[in-house]
XYZ file of C-alpha atoms in Angstrom:
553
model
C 0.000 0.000 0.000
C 1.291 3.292 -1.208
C 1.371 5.995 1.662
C 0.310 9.708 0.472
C 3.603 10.801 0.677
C 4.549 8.093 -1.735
C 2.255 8.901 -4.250
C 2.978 12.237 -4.188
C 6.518 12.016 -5.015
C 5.387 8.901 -7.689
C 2.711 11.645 -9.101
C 5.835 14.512 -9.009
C 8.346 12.038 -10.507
C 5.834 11.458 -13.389
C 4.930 14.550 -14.196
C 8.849 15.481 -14.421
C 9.516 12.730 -16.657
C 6.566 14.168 -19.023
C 7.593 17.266 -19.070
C 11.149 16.235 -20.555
C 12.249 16.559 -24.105
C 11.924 13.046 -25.769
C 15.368 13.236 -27.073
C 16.236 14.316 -23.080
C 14.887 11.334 -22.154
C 16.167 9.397 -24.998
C 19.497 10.380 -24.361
C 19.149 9.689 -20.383
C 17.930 6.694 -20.846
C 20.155 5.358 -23.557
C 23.122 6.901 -21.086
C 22.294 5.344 -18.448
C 21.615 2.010 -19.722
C 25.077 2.308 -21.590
C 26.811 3.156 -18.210
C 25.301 0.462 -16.627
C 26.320 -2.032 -19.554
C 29.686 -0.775 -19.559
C 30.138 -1.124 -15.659
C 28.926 -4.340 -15.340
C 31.309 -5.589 -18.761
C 34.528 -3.649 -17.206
C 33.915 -4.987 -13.508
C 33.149 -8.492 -15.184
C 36.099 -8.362 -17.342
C 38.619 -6.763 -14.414
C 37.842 -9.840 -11.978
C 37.921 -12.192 -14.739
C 41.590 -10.607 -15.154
C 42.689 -10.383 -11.667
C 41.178 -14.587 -11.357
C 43.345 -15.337 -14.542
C 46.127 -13.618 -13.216
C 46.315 -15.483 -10.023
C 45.592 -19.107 -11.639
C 48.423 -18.199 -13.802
C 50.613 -17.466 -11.390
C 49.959 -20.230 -9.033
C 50.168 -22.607 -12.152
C 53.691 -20.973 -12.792
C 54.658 -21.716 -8.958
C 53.629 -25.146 -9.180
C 55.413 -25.769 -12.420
C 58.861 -24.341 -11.162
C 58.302 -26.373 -8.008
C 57.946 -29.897 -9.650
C 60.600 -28.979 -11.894
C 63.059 -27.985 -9.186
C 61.870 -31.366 -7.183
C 62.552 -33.537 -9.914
C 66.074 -31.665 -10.226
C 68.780 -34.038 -9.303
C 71.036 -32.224 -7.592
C 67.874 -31.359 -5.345
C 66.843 -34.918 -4.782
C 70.799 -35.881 -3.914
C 71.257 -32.775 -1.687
C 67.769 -33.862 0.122
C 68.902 -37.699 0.367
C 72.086 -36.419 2.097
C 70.833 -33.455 4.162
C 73.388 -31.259 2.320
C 72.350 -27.843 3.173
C 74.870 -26.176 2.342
C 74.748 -27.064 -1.492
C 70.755 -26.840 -1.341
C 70.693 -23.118 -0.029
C 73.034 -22.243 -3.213
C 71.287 -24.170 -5.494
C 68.221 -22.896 -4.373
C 69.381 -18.832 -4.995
C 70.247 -19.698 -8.249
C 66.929 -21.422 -9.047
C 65.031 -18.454 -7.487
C 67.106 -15.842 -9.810
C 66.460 -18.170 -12.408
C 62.744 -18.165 -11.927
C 62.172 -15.111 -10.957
C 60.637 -16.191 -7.659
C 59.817 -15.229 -4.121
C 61.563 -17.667 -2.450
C 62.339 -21.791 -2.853
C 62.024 -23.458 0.344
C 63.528 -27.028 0.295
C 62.428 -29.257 3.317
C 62.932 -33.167 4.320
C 60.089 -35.597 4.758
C 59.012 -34.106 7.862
C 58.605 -30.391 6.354
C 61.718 -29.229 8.112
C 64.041 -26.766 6.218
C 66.779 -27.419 4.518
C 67.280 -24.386 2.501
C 65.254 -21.177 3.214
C 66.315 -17.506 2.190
C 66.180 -16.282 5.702
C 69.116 -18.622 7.018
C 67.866 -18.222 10.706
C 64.826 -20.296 9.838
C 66.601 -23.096 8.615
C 66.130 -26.607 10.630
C 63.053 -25.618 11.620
C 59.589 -26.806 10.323
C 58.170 -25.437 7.398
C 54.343 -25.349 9.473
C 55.875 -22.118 11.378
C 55.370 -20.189 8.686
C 51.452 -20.748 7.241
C 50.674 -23.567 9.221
C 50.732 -25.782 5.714
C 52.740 -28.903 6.931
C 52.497 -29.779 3.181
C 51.089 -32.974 4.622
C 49.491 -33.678 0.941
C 52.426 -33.706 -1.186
C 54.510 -35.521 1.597
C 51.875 -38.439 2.792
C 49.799 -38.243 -0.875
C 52.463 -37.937 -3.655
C 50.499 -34.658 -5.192
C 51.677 -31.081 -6.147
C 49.301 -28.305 -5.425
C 48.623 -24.471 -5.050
C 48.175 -22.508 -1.610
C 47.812 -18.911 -1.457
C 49.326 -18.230 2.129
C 50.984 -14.899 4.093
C 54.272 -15.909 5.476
C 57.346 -14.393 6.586
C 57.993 -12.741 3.185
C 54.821 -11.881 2.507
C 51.623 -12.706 0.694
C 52.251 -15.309 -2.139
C 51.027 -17.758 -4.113
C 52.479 -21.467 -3.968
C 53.174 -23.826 -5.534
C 54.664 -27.396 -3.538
C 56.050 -30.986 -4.918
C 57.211 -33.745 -2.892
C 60.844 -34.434 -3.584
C 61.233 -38.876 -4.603
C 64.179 -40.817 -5.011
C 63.997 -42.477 -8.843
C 64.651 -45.419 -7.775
C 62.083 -46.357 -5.575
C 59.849 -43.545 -5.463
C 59.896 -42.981 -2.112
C 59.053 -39.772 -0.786
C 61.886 -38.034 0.850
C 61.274 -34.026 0.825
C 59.160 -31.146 -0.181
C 60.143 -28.142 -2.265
C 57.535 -24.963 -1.898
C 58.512 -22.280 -4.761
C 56.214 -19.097 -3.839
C 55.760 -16.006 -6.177
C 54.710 -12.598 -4.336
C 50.917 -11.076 -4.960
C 52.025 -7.841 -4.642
C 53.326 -8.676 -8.075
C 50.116 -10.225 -9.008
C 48.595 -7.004 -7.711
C 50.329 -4.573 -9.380
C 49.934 -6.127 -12.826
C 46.551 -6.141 -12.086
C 46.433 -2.384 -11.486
C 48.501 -2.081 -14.652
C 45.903 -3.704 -16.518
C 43.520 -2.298 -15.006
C 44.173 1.470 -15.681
C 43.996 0.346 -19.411
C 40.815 -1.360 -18.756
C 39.439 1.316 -17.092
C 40.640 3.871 -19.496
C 38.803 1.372 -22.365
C 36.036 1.743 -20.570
C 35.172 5.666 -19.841
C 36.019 5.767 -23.771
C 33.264 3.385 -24.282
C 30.958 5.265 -21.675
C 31.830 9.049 -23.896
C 31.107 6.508 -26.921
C 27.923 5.637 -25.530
C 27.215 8.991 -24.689
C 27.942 10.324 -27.741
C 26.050 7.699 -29.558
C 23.279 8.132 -27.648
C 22.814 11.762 -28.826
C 23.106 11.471 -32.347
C 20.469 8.012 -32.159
C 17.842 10.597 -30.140
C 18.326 13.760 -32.880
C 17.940 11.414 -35.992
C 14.840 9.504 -33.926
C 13.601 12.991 -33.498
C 13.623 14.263 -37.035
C 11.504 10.980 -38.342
C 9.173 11.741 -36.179
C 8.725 15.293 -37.337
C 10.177 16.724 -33.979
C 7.226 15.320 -32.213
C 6.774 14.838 -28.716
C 5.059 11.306 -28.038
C 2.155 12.753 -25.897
C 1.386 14.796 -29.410
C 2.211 11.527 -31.449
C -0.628 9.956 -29.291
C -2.890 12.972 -29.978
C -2.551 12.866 -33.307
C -3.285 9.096 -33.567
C -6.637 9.874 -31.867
C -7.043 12.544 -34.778
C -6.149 10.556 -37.242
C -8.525 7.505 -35.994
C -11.328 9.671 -35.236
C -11.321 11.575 -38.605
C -11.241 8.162 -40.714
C -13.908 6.808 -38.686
C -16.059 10.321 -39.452
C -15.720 10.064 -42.959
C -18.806 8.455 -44.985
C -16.214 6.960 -47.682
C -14.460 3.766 -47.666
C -10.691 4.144 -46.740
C -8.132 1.462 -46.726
C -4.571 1.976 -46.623
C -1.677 -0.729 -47.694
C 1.988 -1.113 -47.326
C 4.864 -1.534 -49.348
C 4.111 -5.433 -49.538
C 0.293 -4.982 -50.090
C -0.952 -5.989 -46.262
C -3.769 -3.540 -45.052
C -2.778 -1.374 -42.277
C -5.542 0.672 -42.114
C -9.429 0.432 -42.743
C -11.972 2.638 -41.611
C -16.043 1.644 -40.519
C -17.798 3.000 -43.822
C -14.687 0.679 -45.723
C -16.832 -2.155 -43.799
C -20.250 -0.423 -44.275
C -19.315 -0.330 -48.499
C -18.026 -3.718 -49.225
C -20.264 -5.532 -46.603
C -17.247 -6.984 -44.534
C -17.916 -8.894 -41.172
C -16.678 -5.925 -38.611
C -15.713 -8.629 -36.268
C -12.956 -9.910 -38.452
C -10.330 -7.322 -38.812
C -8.600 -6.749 -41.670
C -5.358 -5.031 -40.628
C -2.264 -7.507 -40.751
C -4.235 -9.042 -44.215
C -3.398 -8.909 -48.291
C -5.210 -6.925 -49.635
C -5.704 -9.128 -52.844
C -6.700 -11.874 -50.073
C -9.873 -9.244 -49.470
C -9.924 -7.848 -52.595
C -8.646 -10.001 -55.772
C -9.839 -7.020 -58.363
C -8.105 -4.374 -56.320
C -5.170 -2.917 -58.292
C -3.500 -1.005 -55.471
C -0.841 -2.901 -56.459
C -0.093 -1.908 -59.902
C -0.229 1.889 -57.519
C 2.268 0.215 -55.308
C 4.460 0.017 -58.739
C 4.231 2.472 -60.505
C 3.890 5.338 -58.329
C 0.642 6.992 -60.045
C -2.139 8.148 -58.488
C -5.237 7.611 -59.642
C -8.698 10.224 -59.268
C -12.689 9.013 -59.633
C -11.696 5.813 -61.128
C -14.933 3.731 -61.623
C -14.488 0.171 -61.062
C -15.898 -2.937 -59.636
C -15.270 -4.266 -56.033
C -17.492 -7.465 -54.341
C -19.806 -7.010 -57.409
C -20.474 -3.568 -56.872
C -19.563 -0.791 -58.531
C -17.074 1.713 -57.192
C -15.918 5.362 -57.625
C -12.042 4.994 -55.943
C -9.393 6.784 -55.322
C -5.433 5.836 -54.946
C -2.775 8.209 -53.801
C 0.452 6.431 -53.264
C 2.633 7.668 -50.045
C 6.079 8.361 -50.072
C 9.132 8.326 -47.747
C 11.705 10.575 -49.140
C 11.817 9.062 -53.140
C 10.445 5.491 -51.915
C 6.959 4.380 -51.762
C 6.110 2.824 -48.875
C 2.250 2.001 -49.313
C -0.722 3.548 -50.551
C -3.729 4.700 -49.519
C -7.400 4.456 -51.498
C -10.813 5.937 -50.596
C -13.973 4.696 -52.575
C -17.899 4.929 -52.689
C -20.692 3.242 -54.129
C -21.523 4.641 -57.560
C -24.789 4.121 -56.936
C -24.766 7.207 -54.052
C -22.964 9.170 -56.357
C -26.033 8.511 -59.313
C -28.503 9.568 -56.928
C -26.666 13.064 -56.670
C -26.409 13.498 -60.200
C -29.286 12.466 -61.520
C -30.439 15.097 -59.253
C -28.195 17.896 -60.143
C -28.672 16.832 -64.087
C -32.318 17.624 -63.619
C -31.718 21.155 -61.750
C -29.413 21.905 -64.357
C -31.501 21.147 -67.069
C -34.198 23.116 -65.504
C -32.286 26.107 -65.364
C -30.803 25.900 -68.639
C -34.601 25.720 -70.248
C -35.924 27.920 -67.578
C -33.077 30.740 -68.465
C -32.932 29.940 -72.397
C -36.676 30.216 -72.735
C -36.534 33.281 -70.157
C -33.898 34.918 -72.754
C -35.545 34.138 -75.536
C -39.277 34.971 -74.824
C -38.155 38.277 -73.241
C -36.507 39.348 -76.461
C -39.804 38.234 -78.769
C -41.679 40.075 -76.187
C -40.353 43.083 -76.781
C -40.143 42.541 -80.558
C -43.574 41.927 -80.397
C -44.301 45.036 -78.249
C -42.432 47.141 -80.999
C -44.663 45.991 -83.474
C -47.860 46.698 -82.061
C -46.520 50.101 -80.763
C -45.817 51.002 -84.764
C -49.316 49.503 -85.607
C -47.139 46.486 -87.649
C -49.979 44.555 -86.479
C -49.711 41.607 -89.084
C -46.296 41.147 -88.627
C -46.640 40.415 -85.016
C -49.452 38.159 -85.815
C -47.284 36.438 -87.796
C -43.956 35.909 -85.458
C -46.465 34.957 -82.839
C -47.526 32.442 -85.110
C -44.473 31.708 -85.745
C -43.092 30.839 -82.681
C -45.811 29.006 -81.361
C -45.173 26.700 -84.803
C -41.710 26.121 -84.224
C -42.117 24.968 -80.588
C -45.118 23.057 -81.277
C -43.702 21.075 -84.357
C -40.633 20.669 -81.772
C -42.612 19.352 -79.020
C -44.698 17.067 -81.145
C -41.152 15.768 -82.618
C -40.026 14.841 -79.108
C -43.783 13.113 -77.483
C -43.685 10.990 -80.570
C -39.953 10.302 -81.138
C -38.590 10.674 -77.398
C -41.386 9.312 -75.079
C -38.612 9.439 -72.122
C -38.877 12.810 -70.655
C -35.601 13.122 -69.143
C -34.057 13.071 -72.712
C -36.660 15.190 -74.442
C -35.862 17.700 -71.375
C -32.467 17.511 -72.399
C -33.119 18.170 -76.119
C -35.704 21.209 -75.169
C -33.319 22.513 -72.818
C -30.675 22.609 -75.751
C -32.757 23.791 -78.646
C -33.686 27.049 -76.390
C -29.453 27.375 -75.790
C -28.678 27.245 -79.366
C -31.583 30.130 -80.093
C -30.052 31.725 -77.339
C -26.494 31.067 -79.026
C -28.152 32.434 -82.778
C -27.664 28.887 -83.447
C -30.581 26.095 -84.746
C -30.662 22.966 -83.566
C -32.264 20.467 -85.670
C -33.431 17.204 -85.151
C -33.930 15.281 -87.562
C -37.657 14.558 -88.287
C -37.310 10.917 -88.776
C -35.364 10.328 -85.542
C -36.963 7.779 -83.323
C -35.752 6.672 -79.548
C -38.834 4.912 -77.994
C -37.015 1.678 -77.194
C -34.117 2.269 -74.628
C -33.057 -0.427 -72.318
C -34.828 -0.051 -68.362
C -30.966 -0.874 -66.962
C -29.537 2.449 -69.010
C -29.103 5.572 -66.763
C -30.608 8.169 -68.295
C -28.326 11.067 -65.762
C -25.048 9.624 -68.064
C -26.977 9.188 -71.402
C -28.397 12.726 -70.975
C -24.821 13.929 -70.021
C -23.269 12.297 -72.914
C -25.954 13.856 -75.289
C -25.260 17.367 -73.756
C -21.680 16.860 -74.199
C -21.481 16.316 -77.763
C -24.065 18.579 -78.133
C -22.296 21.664 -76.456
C -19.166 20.546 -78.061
C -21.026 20.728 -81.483
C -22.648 24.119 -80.836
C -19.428 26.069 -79.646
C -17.723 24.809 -82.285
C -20.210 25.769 -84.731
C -20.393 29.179 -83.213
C -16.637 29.611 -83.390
C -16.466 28.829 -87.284
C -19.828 29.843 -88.740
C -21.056 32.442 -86.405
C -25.051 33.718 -85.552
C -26.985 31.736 -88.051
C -24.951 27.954 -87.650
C -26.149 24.938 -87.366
C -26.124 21.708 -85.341
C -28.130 18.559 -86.522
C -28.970 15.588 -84.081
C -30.620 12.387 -85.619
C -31.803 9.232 -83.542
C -32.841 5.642 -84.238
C -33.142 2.865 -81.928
C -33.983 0.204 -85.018
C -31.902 -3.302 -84.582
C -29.776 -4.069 -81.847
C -27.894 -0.803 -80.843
C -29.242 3.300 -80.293
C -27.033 5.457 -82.544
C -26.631 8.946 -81.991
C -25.397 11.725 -84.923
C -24.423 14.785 -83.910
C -23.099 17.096 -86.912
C -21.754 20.253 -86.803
C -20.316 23.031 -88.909
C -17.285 24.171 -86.868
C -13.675 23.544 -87.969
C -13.756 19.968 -88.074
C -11.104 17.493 -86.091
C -7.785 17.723 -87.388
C -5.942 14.693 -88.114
C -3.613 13.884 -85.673
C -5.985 14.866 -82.739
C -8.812 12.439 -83.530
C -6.567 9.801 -81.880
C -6.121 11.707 -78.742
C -9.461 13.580 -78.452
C -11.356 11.705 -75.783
C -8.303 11.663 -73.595
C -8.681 13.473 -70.278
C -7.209 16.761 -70.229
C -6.654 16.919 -73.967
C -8.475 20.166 -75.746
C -7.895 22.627 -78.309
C -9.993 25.265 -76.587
C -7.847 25.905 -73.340
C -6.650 24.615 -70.343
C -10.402 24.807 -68.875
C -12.135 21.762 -71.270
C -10.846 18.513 -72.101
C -13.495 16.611 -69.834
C -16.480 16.317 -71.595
C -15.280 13.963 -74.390
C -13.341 11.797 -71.966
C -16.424 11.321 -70.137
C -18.023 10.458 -73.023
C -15.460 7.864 -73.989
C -15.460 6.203 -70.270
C -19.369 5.879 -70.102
C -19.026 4.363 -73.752
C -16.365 1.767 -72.449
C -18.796 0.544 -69.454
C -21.629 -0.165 -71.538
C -19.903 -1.974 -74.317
C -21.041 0.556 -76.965
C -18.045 3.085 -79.243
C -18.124 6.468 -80.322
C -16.832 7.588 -83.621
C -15.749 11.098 -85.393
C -15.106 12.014 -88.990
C -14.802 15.194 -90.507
C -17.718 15.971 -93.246
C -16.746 16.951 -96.787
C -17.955 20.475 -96.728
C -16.765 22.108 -93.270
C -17.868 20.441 -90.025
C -17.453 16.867 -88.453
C -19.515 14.062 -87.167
C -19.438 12.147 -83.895
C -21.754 8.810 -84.033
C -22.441 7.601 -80.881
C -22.999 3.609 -80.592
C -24.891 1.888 -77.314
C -25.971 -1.591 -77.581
C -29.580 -2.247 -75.895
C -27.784 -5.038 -74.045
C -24.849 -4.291 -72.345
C -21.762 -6.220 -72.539
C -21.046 -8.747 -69.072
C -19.576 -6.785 -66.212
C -20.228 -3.468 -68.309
C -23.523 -2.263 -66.900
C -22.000 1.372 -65.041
């Protein structure tokens, strides 16, 4: 159980640590844990040392002492107590060796040669208490680390045995001082030390530059604002009403929002994060994306049998793409919309085109009767109300849809309104059109060519051109003729002319046709254009009543 006193200084600690610079902390931590590793390798590595040092110097005493024991001048000098001849031979082996002392004793551990002369004949248990009972009674050399009279050494002792028989008849103890030991410990030890601080500045030093570059691929963001923006992130996909999914560089989904579930009619309990996207979606061509680097804008395509309006933005790291990300709604949402604003706009096209038109015949007509031309404004009334009523009969009998004879009305009052004439040809019949075919894209492809005809009939022939439209639905396809009398199609640009973006009128145009080409491809039909003999060209559009499989829009 925490005490208040603890939690306050817990609660204070905290708040400290947030308040830090993540590349403060970075570097602390990283600093820290580098000391820590470095201390515990150099204190490792300096016992490890000082443990070899004094195995190999007690296996260096215990070498030089069997060798001296099997010497035999030693083992002749033992047999005959000369002590004399040991002590001498003994100095010279120590100089040799480079030894502490050599101690030479008889069977009963009593000296026989000894640096310290006054310690001679006496037993070699006054000076550690190590009788050297187990090389004299058991045959065996060993190591003993013992302080004696010349100090702290390490030891190494042999029993001394006649060749002939083997019996045991001395001991020779060959000792090497620690403060040796010691102070090539030290020696090594200042190096290892002085290794070590190097590595701790390395670390150090390290640690810095690994915090600054972790700080600058996160956009110098602190990871409480990391966190924040996460929530954003998640918050704002989950608010949008489109589909999102996101990919990475191998094509596993790391991201998918609710309405991506919603659209495609995905289980929600089964997530799809961690999964190939071609494993969810075989038709999906994030990929080719993935490959080429292109994005992709209001590309209509089919997903889980629906059909789709997507799209693909890839997302780069520096020159690398590293996944890509795709957003997509049913078409079908998107139709609803437009058939919606197709019949506002036509509206308002008639609506002003009429409201242009009549005002202007209006006051014509005014005129008249103000200069008592009575006839002649008998006669333009009668006039007008002809032209529109043969019109209007044209369209009950030969368009019975009204969305498309809207359309038409809509832009025989804009060509009027241009000084134009649209005419339709009187033998023009469209009664049987397919229930599946959406009339919003069929009208807009009409109005397209139709515009496209009328501005460029404008631009070559001036007030007074004109446009001609004919329609049959007989046999197995409706075909469309729209002529004009504009400049015609030169060329080289009838090849390129339904591409997106491609005009000869200005940056501004270049859709029209290329929506016209698209809606063309998804039913299975083709649309034509040839230039006429006189001045003027000809776009035939072809729509089969029966769209071709997987084609309906």
């Amino acid at each position: 159980m925490d005490y208040p006193e603890k939690q306050t200084t817990k609660s204070r600690a905290l708040s400290v640590l947030r308040k830090t610079k993540l590349k403060t902390r970075m570097i602390l931590t990283l600093g820290l844990l580098g000391t820590l590793q470095t201390v515990l390798i150099g204190s490792f590595a300096g016992y490890y040392l000082s443990e070899s040092l004094y195995e190999e110097i007690g296996e260096r005493a215990l070498m030089v002492a069997k060798t001296v024991a099997a010497t035999p001048a030693v083992i002749e000098g033992v047999r005959t107590r000369n002590i004399p001849a040991l002590n001498q031979l003994a100095r010279r082996l120590t100089e040799t060796n480079e030894a502490l002392f050599i101690v030479i004793g008889d069977h009963r551990a009593i000296r026989l040669a000894h640096p310290d002369p006054t310690r001679i004949g006496y037993s070699m248990g006054d000076d550690d208490g190590d009788y050297g009972q187990q090389a004299l009674q058991h045959g065996q050399a060993y190591v003993a680390r013992a302080k004696g009279s010349l100090g702290e050494s390490m030891r190494g002792k042999a029993p001394v045995s006649t060749p002939e028989t083997g019996n045991i008849i001395g001991i020779v103890s060959v000792g090497y001082s620690l403060e040796q030991v010691e102070n090539t410990i030290r020696r090594y030890n200042f190096v290892l030390y002085g290794v070590v601080g190097l590595m701790l500045l390395f670390t150090v030093f390290s640690a810095i530059i690994i915090a600054g570059r972790f700080k600058r691929a996160i956009f110098g963001l602190e990871p409480e604002e990391i966190a924040r923006l996460f929530q954003e992130r998640d918050a704002t996909l989950q608010s949008v009403r489109e589909g999102i999914i996101a990919v990475n560089r191998d094509g596993v989904i790391t991201t998918a929002n609710r309405a991506a579930y919603e659209t495609l009619e995905l289980p929600e309990n089964e997530p799809l994060a961690g999964k190939p996207i071609l494993d969810i979606l075989p038709e999906s061509s994030l990929m080719s994306v993935l490959q080429t680097g292109q994005p992709d804008f209001d590309r209509e395509v089919w997903l889980r049998g629906r059909q789709m309006v997507v799209n693909r933005l890839p997302v780069r790291q520096g020159e690398q793409i590293i996944g890509v990300v795709a957003s997509f709604r049913r078409r079908d949402e998107l139709d609803q919309v437009s058939r919606q604003l197709t019949r506002i706009q036509q509206y308002a096209d008639t609506l002003r085109s009429q409201t242009h038109e009549y005002s202007n015949k209006l006051h014509t007509i005014a005129g008249l009767i103000q200069i008592g031309a009575t006839e002649e404004a008998l006669n333009l009334i009668g006039s007008e109300v002809s032209d529109h009523q043969a019109l209007l009969h044209l369209l009950l009998e030969a368009v019975p849809d009204p969305i498309i004879a809207g359309c038409l009305l809509g832009k025989y009052n804009r060509a009027k309104e241009m000084g134009l004439r649209l005419e339709i040809d009187p033998g023009s019949q469209m009664a049987d059109l397919p229930a599946e075919l959406p009339r919003d894209q069929l009208v807009s492809v009409l109005g397209n060519l139709i515009d496209n005809a009328l501005e460029a009939t404008l631009h070559k022939a001036g007030n007074g051109g004109r446009v001609s439209l004919s329609m049959t639905d007989l046999g197995h396809e409706l075909i469309f003729e729209v002529e004009d009398e504009g400049p015609g199609v030169p060329g080289p640009d009838r090849a390129r002319i339904f591409e997106r973006g491609f005009s000869t009128k200005g940056e501004k145009h270049g859709i029209g046709l290329h929506l016209v080409q698209q809606f063309v491809d998804r039913w299975g039909g083709s649309v034509t254009v040839e230039n006429l003999s006189e001045c003027g060209s000809r776009f035939t559009l072809y729509l089969p009543k029966t769209p071709m499989a997987g084609g309906h829009p």
